[in-house]
Each structure stands twice: as C-alpha cells, then as structure tokens.
Short mmCIF file of N, CA and C and ligand atoms in Angstrom, two decimals:
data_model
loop_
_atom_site.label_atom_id
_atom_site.label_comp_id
_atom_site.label_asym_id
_atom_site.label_seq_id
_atom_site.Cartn_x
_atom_site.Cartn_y
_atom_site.Cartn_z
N UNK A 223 8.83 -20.24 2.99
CA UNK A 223 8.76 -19.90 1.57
C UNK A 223 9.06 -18.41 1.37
N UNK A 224 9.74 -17.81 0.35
CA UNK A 224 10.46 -17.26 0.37
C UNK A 224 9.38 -16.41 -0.83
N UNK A 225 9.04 -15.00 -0.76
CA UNK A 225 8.15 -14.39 -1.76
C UNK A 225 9.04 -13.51 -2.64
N UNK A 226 8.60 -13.48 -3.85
CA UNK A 226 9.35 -12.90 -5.01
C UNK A 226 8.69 -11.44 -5.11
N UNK A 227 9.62 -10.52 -5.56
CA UNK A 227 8.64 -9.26 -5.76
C UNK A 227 7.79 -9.12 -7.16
N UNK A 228 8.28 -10.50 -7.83
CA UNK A 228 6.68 -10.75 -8.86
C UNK A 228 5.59 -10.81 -8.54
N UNK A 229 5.81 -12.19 -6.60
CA UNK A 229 4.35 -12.54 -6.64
C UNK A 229 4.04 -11.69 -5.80
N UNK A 230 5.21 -10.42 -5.34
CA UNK A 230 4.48 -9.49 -4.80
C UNK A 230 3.56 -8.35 -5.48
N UNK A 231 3.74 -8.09 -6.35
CA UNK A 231 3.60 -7.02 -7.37
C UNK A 231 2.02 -7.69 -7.52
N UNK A 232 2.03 -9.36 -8.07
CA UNK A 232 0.98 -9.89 -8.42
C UNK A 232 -0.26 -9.89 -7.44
N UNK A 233 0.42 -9.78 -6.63
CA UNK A 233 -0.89 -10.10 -5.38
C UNK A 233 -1.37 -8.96 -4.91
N UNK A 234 -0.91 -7.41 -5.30
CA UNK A 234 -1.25 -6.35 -5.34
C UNK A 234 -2.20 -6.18 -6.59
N UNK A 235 -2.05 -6.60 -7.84
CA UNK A 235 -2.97 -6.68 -8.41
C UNK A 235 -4.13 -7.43 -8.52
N UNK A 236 -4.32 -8.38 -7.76
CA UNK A 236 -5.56 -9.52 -7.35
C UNK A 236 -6.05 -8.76 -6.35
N UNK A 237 -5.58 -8.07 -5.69
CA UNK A 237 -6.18 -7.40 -4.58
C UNK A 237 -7.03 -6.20 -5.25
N UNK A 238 -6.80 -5.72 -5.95
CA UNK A 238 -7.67 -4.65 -6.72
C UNK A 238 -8.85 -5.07 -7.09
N UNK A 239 -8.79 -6.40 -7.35
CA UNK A 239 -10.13 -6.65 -8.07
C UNK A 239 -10.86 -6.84 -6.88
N UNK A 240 -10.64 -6.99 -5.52
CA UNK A 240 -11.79 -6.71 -4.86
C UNK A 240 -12.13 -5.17 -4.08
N UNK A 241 -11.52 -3.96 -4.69
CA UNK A 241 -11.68 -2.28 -4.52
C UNK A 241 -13.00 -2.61 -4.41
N UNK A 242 -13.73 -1.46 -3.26
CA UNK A 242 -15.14 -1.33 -3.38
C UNK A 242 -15.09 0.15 -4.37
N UNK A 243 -15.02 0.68 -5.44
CA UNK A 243 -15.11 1.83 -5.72
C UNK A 243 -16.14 2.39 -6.74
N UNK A 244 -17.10 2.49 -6.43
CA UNK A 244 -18.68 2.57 -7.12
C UNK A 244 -18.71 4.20 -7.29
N UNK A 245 -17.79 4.31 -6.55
CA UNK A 245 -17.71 6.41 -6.51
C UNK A 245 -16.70 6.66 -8.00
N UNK A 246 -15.45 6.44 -7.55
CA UNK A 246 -14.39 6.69 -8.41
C UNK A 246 -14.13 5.89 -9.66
N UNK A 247 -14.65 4.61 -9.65
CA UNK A 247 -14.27 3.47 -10.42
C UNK A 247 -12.83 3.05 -10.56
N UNK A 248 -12.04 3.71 -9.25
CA UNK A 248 -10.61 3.44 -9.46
C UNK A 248 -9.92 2.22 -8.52
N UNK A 249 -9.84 1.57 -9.23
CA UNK A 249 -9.24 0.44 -8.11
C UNK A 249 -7.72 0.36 -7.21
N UNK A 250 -7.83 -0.14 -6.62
CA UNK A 250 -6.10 -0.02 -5.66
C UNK A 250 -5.91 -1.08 -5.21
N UNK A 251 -5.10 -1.58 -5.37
CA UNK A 251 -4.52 -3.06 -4.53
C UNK A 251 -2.92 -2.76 -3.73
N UNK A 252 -2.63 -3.43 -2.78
CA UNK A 252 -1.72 -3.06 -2.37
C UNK A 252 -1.47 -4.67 -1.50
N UNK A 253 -0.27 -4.86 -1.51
CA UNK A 253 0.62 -5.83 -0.99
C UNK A 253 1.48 -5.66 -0.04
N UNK A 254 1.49 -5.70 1.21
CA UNK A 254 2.67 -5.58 1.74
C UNK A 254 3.26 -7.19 2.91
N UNK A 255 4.74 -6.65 2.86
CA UNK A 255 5.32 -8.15 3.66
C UNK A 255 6.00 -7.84 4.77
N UNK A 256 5.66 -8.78 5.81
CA UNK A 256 5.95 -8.90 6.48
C UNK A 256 7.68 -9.70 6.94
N UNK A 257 7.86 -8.80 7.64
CA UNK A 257 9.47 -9.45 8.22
C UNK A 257 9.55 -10.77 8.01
N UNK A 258 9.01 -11.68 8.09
CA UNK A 258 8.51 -13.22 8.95
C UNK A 258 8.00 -13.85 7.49
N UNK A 259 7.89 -13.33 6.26
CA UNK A 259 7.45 -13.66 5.04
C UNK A 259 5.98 -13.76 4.87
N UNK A 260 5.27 -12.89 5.54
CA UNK A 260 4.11 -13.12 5.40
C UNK A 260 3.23 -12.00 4.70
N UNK A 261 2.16 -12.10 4.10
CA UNK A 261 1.59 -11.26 2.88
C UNK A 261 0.19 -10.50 3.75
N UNK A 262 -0.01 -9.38 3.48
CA UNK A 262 -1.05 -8.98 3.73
C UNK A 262 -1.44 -8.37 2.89
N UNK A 263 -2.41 -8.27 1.98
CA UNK A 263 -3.09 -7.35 0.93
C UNK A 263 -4.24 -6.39 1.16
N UNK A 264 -4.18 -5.13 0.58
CA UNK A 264 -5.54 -4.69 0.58
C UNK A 264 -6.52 -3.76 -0.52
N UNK A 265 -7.40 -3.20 -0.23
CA UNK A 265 -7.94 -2.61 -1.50
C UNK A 265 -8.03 -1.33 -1.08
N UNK A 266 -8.55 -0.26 -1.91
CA UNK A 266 -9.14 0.88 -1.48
C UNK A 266 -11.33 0.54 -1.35
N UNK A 267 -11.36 0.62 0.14
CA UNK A 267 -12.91 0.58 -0.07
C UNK A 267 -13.84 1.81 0.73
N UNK A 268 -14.33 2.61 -0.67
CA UNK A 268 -15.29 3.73 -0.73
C UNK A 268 -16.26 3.98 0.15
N UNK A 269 -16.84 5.03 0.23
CA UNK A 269 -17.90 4.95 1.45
C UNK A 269 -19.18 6.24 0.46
N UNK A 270 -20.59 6.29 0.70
CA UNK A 270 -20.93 7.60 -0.23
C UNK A 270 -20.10 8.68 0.97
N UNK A 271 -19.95 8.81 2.40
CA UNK A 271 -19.40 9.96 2.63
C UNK A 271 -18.09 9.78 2.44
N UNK A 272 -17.52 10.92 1.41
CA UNK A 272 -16.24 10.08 0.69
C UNK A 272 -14.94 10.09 1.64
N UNK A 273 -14.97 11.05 2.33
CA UNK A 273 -13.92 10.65 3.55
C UNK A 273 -13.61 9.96 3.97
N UNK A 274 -14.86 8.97 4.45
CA UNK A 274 -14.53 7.91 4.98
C UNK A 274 -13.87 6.45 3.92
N UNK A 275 -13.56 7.16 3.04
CA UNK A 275 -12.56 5.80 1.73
C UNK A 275 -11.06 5.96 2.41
N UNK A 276 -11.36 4.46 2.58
CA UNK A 276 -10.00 3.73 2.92
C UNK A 276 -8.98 3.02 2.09
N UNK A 277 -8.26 3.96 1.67
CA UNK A 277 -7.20 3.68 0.35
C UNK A 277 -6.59 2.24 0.80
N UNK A 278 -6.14 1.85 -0.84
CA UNK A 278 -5.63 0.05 -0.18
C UNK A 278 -4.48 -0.16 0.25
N UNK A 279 -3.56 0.87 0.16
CA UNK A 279 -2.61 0.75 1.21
C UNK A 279 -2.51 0.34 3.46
N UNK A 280 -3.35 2.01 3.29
CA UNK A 280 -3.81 1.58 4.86
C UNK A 280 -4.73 0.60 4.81
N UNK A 281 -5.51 -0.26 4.23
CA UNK A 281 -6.03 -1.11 3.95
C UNK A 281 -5.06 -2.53 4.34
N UNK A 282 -3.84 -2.39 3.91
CA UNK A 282 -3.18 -3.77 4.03
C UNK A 282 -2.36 -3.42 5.12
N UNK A 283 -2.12 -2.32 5.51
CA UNK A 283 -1.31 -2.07 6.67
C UNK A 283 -2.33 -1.86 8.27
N UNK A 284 -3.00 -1.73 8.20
CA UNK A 284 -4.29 -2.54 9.33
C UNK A 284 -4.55 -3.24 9.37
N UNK A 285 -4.50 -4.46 8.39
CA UNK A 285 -4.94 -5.96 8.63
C UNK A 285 -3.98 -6.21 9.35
N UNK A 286 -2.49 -6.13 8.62
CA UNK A 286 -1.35 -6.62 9.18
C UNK A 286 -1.02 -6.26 11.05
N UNK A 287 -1.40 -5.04 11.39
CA UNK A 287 -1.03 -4.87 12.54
C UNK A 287 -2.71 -5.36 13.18
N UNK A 288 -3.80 -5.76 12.64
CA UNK A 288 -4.80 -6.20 13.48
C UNK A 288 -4.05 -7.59 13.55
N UNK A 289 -3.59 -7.78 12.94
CA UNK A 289 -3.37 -9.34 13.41
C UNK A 289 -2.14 -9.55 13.94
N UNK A 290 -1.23 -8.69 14.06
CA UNK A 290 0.25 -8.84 15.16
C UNK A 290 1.20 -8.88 14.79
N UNK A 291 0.83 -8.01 13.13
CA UNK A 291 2.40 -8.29 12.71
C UNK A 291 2.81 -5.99 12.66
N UNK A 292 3.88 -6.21 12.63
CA UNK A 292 4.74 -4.52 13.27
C UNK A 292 5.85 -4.45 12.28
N UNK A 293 6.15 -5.81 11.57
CA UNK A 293 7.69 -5.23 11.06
C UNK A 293 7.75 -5.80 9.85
N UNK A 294 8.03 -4.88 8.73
CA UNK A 294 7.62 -4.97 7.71
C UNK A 294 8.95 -4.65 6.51
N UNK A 295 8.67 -5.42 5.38
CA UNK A 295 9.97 -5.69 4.60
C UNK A 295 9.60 -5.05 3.13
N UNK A 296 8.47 -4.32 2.82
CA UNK A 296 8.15 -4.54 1.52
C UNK A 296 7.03 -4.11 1.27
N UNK A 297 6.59 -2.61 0.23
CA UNK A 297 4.93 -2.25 -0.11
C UNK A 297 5.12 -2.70 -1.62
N UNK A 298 3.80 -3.17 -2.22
CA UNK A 298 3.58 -2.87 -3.60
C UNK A 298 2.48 -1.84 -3.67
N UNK A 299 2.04 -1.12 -4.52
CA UNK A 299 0.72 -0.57 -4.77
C UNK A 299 0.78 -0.79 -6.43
N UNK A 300 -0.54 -1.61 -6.29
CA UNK A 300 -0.98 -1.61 -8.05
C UNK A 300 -1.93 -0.56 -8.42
N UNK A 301 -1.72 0.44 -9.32
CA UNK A 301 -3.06 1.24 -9.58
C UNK A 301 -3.41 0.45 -11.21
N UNK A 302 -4.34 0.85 -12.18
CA UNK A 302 -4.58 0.02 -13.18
C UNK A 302 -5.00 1.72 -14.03
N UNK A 303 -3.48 2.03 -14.10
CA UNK A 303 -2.81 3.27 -14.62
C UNK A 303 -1.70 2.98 -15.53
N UNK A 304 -1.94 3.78 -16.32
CA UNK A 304 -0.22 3.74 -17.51
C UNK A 304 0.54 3.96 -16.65
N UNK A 305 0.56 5.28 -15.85
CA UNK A 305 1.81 5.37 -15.06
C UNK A 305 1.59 4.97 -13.66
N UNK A 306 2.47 4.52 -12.89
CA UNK A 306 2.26 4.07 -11.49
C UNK A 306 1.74 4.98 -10.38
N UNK A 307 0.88 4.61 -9.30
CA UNK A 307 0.63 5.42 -8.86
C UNK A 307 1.24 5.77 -7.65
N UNK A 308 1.09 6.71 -6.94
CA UNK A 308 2.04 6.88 -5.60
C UNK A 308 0.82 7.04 -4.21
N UNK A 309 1.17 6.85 -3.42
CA UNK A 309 0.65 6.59 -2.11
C UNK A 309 0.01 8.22 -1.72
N UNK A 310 -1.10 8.79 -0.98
CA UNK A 310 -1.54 9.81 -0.95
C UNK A 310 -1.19 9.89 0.17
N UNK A 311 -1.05 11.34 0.86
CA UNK A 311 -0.20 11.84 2.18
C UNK A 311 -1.03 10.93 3.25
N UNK A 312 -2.15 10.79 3.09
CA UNK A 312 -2.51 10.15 4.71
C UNK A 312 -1.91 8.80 4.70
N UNK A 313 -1.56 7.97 3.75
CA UNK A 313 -1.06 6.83 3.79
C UNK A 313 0.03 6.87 3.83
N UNK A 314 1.21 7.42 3.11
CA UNK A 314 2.53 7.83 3.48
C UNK A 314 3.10 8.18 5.24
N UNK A 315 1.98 9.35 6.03
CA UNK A 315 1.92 8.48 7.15
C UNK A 315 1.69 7.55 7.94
N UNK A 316 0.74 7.06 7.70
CA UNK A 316 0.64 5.47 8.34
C UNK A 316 1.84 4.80 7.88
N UNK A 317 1.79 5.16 7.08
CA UNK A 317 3.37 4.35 6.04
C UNK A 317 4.95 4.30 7.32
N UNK A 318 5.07 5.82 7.62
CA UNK A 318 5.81 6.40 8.59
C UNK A 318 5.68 5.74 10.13
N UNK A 319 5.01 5.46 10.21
CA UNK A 319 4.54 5.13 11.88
C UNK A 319 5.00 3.59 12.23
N UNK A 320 4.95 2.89 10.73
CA UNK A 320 4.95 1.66 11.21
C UNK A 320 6.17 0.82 10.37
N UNK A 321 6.76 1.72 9.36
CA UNK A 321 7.99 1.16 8.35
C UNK A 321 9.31 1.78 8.55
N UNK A 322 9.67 0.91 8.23
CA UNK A 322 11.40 1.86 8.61
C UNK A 322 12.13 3.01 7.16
N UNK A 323 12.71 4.02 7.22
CA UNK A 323 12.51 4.85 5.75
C UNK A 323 13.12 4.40 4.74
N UNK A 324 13.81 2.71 5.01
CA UNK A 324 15.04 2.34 3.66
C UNK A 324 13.72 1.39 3.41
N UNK A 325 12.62 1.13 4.06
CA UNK A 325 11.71 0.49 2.98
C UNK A 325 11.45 0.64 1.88
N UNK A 326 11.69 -0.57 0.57
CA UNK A 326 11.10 -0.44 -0.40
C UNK A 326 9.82 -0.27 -0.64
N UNK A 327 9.29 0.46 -1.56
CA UNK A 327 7.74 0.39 -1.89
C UNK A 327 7.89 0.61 -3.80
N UNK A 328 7.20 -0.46 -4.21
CA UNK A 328 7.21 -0.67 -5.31
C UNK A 328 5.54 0.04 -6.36
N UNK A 329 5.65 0.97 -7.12
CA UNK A 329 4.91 1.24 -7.91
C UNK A 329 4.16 0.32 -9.33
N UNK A 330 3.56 0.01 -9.29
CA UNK A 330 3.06 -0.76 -10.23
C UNK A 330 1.85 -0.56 -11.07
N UNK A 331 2.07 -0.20 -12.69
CA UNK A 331 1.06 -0.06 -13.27
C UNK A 331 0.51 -0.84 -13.96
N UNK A 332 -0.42 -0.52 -14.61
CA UNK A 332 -1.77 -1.76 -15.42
C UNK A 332 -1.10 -2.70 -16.15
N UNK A 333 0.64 -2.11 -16.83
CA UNK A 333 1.04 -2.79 -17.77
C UNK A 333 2.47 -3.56 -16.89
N UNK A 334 2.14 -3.82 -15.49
CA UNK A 334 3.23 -4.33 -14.56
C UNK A 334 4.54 -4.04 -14.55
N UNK A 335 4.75 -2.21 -14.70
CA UNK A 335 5.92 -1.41 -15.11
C UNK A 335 6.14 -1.14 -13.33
N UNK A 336 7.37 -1.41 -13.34
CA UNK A 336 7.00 -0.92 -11.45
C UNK A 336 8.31 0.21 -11.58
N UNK A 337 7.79 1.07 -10.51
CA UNK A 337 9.75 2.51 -10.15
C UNK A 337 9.14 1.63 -8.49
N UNK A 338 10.48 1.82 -8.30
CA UNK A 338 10.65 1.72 -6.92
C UNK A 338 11.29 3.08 -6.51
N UNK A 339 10.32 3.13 -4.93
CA UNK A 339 10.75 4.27 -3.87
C UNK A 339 11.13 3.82 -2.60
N UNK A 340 11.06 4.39 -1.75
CA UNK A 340 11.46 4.30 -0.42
C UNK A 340 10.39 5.10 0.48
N UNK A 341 10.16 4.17 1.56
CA UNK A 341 9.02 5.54 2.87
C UNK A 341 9.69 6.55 2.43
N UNK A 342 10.84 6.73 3.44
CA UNK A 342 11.56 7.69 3.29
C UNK A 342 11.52 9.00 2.18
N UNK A 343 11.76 8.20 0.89
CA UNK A 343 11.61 9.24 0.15
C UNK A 343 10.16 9.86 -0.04
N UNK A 344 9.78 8.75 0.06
CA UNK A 344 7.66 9.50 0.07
C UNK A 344 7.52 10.83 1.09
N UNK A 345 7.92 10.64 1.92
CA UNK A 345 7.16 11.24 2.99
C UNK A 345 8.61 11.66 3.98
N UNK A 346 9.07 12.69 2.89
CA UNK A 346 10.83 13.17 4.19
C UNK A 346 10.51 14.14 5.23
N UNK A 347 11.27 14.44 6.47
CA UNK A 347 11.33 14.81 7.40
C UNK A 347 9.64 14.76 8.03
N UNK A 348 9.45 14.23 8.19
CA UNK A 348 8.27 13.38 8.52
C UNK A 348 7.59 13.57 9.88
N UNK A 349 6.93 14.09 10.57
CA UNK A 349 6.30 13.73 11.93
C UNK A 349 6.44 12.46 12.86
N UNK A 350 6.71 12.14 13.71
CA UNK A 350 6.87 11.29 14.31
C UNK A 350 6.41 11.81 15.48
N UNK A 351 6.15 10.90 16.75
CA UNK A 351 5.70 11.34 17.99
C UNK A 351 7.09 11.20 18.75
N UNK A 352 7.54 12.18 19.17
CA UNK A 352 8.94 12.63 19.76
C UNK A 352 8.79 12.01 21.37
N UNK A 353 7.51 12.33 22.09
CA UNK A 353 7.41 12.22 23.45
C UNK A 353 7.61 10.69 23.90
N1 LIG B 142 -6.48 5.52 -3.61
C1 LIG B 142 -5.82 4.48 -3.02
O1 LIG B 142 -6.45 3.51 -2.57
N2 LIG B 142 -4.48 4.54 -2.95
C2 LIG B 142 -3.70 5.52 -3.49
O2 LIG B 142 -2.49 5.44 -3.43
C3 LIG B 142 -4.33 6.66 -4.14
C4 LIG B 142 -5.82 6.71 -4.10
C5 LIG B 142 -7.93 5.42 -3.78
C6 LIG B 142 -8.80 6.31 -2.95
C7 LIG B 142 -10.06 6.35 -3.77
O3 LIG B 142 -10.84 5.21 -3.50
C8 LIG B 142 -9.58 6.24 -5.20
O4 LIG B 142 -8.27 5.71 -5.12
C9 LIG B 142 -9.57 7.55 -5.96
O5 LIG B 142 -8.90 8.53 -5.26
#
C-alpha cells in the first residue's frame, strides 16, 4: 500500500494528540516513512527537567531505527501553529545522520498549510563523522 502525503501530513497530526506537554502546552506530531512504505510517528514528550524533552521528530526517528528500519523517504512535522513549524537544531541532526539531504520534509500547520524543505536545506554543510 502505497501512502499519500495527505495521510502523511494526517498521521502527523494524530500523533500530536498524544504530546506529553504539561510544561509548554505545545504539541508536535511528526510522521516519517520509511523506504519499504512503512509509517512511524511521534510526539514531543516533556520531562519537569526540561532538557530532557524529546521533540516529536527524534521521537519518530528512534522508533523507526529501534525497530530496523535506516532508510527513509519522507518527514512531516505538524505543529498546531498558523505558520508551520521547523525542526530545532538537535533534530535537524539526527535528521542528518540518518536521511539522505534531497529528503523531503514537509511543514504542516493547524490549518494543514504545508512548505516543503529538504534535510539538506535545514541543516547545510552539516557535521558528519568523517572517520
Ligand atoms: N518541539 C518539537 O517537538 N519539535 C519541534 O520541531 C520544535 C519544538 C517541542 C519541544 C517542546 O516540547 C515544545 O515543542 C516547545 O518547545
């Protein structure tokens, strides 16, 4: 079965509704696909020491590699914002480590307005482990 970037977009926003965010009240959902057509979603979930909040991007991109998947076709991030929101630097690298830079990543706001970007463009000349 073949996923649409509607029901991708959509399943980034179902994923928000389970954000743990009792700190911020800001929710995050995030969608991403797998090479192989497969969906992994996640949320942003808060901690009181706030460092330890795990935005819902790296959220869906750790499930996916806890469970064995590496190669990836596709981010959404829903914020439940007029304007879309963009990925924060620590996730843009994780983003880097494990996506290739012509990946799409789709922005999506409250009113299901999406811009599309690229890793690449998120996060240019980028760190990588050279050795
Ligand atoms: N957050 C995400 O989950 N993803 C982003 O792209 C930006 C920020 C979360 C972290 C925190 O729980 C809340 O949004 C406010 O910063």
């Amino acid at each position: 079965m073949t996923i649409t970037n509607h029901e991708l977009f959509e399943s980034a926003r179902t994923a928000s509704k389970n954000a743990y965010v009792p700190y911020s009240h800001f929710p995050v959902g995030a969608s991403l696909l797998t090479e192989d057509g497969t969906l992994f979603t996640g949320c942003n979930i808060e901690n009181a020491s706030f460092p330890l909040t795990n935005c819902g991007e790296r959220t869906a991109i750790f499930k996916a590699i806890s469970e064995g998947h590496q190669h990836f076709s596709a981010l959404a991030v829903y914020g439940e914002t007029e304007d879309p929101i963009s990925p924060c630097g620590a996730c843009r690298q994780v983003l880097v480590e494990f996506c290739q830079p012509d990946m799409p990543v789709y922005l999506v706001s409250k009113s299901m307005d999406v811009k599309t970007t690229t890793v690449g463009e998120l996060l240019p000349y980028s760190f990588k482990n050279l050795s």
